[in-house]
mmCIF file of C-alpha atoms in Angstrom:
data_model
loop_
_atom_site.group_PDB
_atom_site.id
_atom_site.type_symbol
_atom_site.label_atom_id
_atom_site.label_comp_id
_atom_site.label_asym_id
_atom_site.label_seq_id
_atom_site.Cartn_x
_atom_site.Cartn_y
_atom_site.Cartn_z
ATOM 1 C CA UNK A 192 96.079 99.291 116.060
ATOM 2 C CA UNK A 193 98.079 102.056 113.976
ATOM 3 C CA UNK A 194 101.270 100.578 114.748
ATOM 4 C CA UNK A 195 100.121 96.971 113.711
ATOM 5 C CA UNK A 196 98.709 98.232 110.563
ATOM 6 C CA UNK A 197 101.781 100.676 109.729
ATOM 7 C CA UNK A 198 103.669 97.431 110.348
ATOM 8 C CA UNK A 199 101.586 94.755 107.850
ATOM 9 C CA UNK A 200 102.080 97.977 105.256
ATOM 10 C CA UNK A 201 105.424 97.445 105.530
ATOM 11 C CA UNK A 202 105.992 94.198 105.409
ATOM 12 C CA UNK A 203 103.361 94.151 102.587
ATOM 13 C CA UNK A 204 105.443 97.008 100.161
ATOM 14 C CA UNK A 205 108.320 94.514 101.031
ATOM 15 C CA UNK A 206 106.855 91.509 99.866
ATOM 16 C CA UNK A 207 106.068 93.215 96.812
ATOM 17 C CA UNK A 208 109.229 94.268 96.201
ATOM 18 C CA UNK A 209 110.869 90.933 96.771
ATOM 19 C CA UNK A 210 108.074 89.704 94.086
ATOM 20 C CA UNK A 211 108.957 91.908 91.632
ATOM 21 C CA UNK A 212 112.652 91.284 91.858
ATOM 22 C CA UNK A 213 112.480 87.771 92.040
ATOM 23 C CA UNK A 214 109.725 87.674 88.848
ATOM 24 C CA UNK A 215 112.887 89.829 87.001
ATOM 25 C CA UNK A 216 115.370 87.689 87.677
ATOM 26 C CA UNK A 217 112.759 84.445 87.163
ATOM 27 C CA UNK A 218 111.994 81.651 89.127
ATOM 28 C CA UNK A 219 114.412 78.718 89.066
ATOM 29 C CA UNK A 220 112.008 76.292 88.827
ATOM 30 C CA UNK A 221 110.175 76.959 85.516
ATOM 31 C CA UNK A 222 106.610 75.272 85.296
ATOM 32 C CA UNK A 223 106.644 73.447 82.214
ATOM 33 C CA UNK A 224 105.571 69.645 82.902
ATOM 34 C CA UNK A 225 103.301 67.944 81.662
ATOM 35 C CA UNK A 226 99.814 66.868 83.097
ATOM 36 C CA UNK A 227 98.893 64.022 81.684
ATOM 37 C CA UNK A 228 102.005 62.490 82.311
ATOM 38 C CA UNK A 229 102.216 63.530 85.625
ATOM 39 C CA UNK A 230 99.213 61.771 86.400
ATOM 40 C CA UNK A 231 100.672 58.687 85.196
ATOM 41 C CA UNK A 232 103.818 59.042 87.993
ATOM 42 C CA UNK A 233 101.583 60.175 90.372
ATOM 43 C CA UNK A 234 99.453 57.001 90.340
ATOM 44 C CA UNK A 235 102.243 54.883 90.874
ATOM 45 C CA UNK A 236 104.472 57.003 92.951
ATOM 46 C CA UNK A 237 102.667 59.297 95.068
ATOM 47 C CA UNK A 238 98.630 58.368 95.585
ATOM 48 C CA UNK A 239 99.788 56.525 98.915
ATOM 49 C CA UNK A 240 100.589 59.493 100.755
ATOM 50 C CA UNK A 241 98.928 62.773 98.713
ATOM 51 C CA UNK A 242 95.982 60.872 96.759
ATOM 52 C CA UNK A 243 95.123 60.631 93.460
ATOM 53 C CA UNK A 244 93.426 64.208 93.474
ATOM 54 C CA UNK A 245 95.872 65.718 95.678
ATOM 55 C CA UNK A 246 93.979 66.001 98.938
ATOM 56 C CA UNK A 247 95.298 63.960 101.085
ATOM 57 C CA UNK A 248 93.745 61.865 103.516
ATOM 58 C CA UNK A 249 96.294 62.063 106.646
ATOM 59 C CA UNK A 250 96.761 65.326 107.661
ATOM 60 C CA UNK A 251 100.221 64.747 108.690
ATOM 61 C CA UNK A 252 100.904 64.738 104.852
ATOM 62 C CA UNK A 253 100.409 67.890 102.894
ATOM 63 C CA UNK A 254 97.743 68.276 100.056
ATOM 64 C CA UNK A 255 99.064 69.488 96.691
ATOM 65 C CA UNK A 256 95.788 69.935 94.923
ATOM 66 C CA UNK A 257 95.814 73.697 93.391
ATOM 67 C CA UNK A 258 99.699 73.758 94.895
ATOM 68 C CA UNK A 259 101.262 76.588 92.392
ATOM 69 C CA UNK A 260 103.361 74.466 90.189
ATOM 70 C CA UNK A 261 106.863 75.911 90.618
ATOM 71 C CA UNK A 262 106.371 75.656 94.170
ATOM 72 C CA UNK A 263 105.867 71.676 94.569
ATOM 73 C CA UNK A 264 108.771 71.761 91.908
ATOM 74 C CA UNK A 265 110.599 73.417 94.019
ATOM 75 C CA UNK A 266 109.626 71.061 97.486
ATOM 76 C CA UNK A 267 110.409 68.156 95.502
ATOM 77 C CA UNK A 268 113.726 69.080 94.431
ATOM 78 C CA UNK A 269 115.013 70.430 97.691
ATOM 79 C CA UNK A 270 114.148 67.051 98.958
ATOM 80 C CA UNK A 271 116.208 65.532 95.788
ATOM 81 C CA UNK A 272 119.591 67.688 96.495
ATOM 82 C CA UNK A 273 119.151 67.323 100.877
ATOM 83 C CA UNK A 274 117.781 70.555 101.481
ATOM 84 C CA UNK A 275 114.751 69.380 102.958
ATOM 85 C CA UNK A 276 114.656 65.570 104.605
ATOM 86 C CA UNK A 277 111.943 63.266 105.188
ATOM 87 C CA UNK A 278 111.889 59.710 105.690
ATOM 88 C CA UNK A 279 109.383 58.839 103.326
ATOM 89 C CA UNK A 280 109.812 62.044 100.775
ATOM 90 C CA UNK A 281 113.863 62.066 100.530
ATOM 91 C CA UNK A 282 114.162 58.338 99.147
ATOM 92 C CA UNK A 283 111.114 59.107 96.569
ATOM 93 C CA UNK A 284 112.506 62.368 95.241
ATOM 94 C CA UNK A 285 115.588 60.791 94.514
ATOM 95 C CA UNK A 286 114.240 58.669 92.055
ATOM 96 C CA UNK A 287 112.557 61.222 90.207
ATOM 97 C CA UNK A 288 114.093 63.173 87.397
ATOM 98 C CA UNK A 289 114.008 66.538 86.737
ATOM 99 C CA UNK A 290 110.723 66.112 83.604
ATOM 100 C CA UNK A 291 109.066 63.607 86.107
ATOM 101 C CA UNK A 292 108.739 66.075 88.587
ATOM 102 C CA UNK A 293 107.834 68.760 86.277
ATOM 103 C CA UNK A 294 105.198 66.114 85.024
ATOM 104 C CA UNK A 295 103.977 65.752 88.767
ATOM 105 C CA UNK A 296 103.619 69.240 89.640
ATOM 106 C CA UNK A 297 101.530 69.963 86.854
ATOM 107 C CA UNK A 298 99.320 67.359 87.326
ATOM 108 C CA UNK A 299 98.765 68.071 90.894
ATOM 109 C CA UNK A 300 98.725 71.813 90.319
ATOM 110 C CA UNK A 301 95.579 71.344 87.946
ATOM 111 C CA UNK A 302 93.346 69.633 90.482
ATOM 112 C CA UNK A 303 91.237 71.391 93.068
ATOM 113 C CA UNK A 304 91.845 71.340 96.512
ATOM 114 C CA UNK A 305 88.786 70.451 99.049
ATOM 115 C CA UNK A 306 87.660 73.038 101.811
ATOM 116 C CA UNK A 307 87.746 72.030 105.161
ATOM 117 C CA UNK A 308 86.971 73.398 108.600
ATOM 118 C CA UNK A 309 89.244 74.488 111.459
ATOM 119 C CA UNK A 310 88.057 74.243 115.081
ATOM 120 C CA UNK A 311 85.421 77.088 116.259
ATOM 121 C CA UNK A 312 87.467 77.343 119.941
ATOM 122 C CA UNK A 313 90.830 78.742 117.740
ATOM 123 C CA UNK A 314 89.845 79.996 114.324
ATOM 124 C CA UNK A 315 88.868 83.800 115.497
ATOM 125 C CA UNK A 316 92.402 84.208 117.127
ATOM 126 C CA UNK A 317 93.997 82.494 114.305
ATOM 127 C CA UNK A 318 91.729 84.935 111.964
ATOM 128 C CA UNK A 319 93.085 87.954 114.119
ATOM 129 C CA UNK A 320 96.730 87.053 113.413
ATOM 130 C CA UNK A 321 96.872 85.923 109.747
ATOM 131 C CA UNK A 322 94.529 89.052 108.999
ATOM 132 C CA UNK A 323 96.440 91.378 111.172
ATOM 133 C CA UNK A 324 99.442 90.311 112.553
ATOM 134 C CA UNK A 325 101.050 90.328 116.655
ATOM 135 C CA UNK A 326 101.987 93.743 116.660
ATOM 136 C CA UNK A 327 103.783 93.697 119.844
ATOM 137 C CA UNK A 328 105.817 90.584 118.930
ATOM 138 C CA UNK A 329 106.164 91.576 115.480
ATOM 139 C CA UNK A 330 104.682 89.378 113.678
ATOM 140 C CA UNK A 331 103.498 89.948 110.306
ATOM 141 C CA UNK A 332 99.847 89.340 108.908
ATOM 142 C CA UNK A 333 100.008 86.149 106.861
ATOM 143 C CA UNK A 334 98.176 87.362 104.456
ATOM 144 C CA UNK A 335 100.993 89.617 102.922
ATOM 145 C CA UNK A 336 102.833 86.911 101.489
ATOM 146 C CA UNK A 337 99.829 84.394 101.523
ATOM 147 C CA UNK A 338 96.611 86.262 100.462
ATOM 148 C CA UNK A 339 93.593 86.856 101.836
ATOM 149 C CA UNK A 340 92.079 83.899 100.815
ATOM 150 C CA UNK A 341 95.760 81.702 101.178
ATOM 151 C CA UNK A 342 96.303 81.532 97.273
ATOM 152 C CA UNK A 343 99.621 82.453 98.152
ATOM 153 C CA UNK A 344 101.643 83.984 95.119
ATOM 154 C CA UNK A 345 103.252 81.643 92.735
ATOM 155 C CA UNK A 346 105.900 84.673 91.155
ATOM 156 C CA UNK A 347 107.239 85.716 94.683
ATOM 157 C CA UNK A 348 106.991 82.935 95.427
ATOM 158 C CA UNK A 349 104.569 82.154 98.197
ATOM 159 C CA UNK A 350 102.677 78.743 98.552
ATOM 160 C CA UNK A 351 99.222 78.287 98.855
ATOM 161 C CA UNK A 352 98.135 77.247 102.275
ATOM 162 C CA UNK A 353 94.162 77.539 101.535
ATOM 163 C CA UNK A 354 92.363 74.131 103.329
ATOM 164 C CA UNK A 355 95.836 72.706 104.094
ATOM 165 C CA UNK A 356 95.772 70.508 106.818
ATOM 166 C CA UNK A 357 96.285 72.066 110.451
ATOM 167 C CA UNK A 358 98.397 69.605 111.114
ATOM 168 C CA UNK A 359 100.678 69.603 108.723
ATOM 169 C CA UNK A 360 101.000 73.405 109.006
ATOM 170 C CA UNK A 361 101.537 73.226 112.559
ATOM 171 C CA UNK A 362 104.172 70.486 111.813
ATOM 172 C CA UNK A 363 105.910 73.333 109.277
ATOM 173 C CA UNK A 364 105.636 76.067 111.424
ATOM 174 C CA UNK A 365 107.345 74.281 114.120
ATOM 175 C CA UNK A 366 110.424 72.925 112.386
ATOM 176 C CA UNK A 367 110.464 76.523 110.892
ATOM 177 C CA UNK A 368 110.820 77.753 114.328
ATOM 178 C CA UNK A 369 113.232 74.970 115.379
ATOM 179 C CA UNK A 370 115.679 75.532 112.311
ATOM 180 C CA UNK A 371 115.123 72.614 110.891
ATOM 181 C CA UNK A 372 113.727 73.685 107.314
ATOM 182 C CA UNK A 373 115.484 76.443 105.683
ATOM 183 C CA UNK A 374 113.873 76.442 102.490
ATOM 184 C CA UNK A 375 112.124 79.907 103.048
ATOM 185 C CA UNK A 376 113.229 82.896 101.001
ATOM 186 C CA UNK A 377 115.458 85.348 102.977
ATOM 187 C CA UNK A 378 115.024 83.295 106.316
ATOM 188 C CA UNK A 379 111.399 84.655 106.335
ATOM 189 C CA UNK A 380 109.482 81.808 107.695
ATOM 190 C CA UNK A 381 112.369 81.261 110.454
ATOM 191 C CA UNK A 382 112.165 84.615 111.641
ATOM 192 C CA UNK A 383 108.068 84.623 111.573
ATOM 193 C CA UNK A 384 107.760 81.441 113.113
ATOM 194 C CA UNK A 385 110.671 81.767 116.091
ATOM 195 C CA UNK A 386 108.115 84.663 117.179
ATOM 196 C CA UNK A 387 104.882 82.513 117.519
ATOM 197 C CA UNK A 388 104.162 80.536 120.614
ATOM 198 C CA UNK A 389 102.507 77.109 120.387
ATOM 199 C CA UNK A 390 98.878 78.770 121.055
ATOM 200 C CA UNK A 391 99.481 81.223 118.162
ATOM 201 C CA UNK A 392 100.439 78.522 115.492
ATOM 202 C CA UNK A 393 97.705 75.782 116.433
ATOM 203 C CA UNK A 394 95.330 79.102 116.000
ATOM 204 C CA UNK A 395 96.481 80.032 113.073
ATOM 205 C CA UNK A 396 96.699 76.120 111.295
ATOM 206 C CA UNK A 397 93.472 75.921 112.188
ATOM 207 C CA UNK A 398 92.093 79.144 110.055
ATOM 208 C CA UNK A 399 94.636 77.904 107.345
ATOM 209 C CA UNK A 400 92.416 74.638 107.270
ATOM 210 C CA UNK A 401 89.231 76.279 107.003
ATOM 211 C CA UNK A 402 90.276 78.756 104.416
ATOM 212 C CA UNK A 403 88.348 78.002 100.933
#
């Protein structure tokens, strides 16, 4: 238990470091857009897959209600330039300029996202690892980058995974491990993820879901 902890303190002093550096040098993608207009876009462009409010209704598709701002700015562009690729995201991101997705992410960023529920069988391991960590694989508690409560940080920055659907974090997690996104900062996710076994990350999707 002393090593696990001594580890999460670690990793936690680290993440705060990277923070602070990263709020010096500022974050890329500046959150300036505006809401109103973003809820214009949205209504036309992306209610099919996240909803009006932002929660989505299939939980293969991620909810951006309460989503920090500069992160979904962020998402969206890295599916603009072909850093991240997605079927039905890539084509729609490309049509989007820079103030339109500024525009979006504000609007989305302003609504409130919906608590769910994660299943009872895998939400007390999942609670042990994003709380505490694997210490013997070396995994880090979640909630260093992510918060307690899965607000995440927006000036590090860390998402916010609070109520996010277990499937879609599953989904992430896995093409984390796999390689196949490589947006994280400093390979972080990668590293995490490549750790986890399946039983770990459906666990811990499924506190992610029921976080509030």
């Amino acid at each position: 238990m002393k090593s696990g902890l001594f580890m999460n303190l670690t990793v936690v002093r680290g993440m705060l470091a990277a923070g602070f550096m990263l709020t010096l040098m500022g974050n890329a993608a500046t959150a300036a857009g505006d809401a109103q207009a973003g809820m214009s876009k949205a209504s036309s462009v992306c209610i099919a897959c996240h909803s009006m409010d932002g929660n989505s209704v299939n939980p293969e598709w991620p909810s951006l209600a309460g989503q920090h701002e500069s992160y979904i700015i962020k998402q969206i562009k890295a599916f603009k330039a072909g850093q991240r690729s997605n079927a039905l995201m890539s084509p729609i991101a490309m049509t989007l300029t820079d103030k339109e997705i500024e525009d979006v992410a504000a609007y989305y960023s302003s609504q409130k996202i919906k608590g769910q529920e994660g299943a009872k069988s895998k939400v007390e391991l999942g609670q042990q690892i994003y709380r505490g960590g694997v210490a013997n694989n070396k995994i880090p508690a979640c909630l260093a980058c992510h918060g307690p409560d899965g607000r995440g940080n927006p000036a590090a920055p860390f998402p916010s995974i609070r109520s996010q659907h277990a499937t879609q974090v599953v989904t992430q997690l896995q093409a984390y491990r796999k390689g196949e996104r490589k947006t994280d900062q400093n390979e972080m996710m990668r590293s995490i993820a490549a750790k986890m076994t399946d039983a770990q990350i459906d666990a811990v999707a499924q506190y992610i879901q029921g976080l509030r």
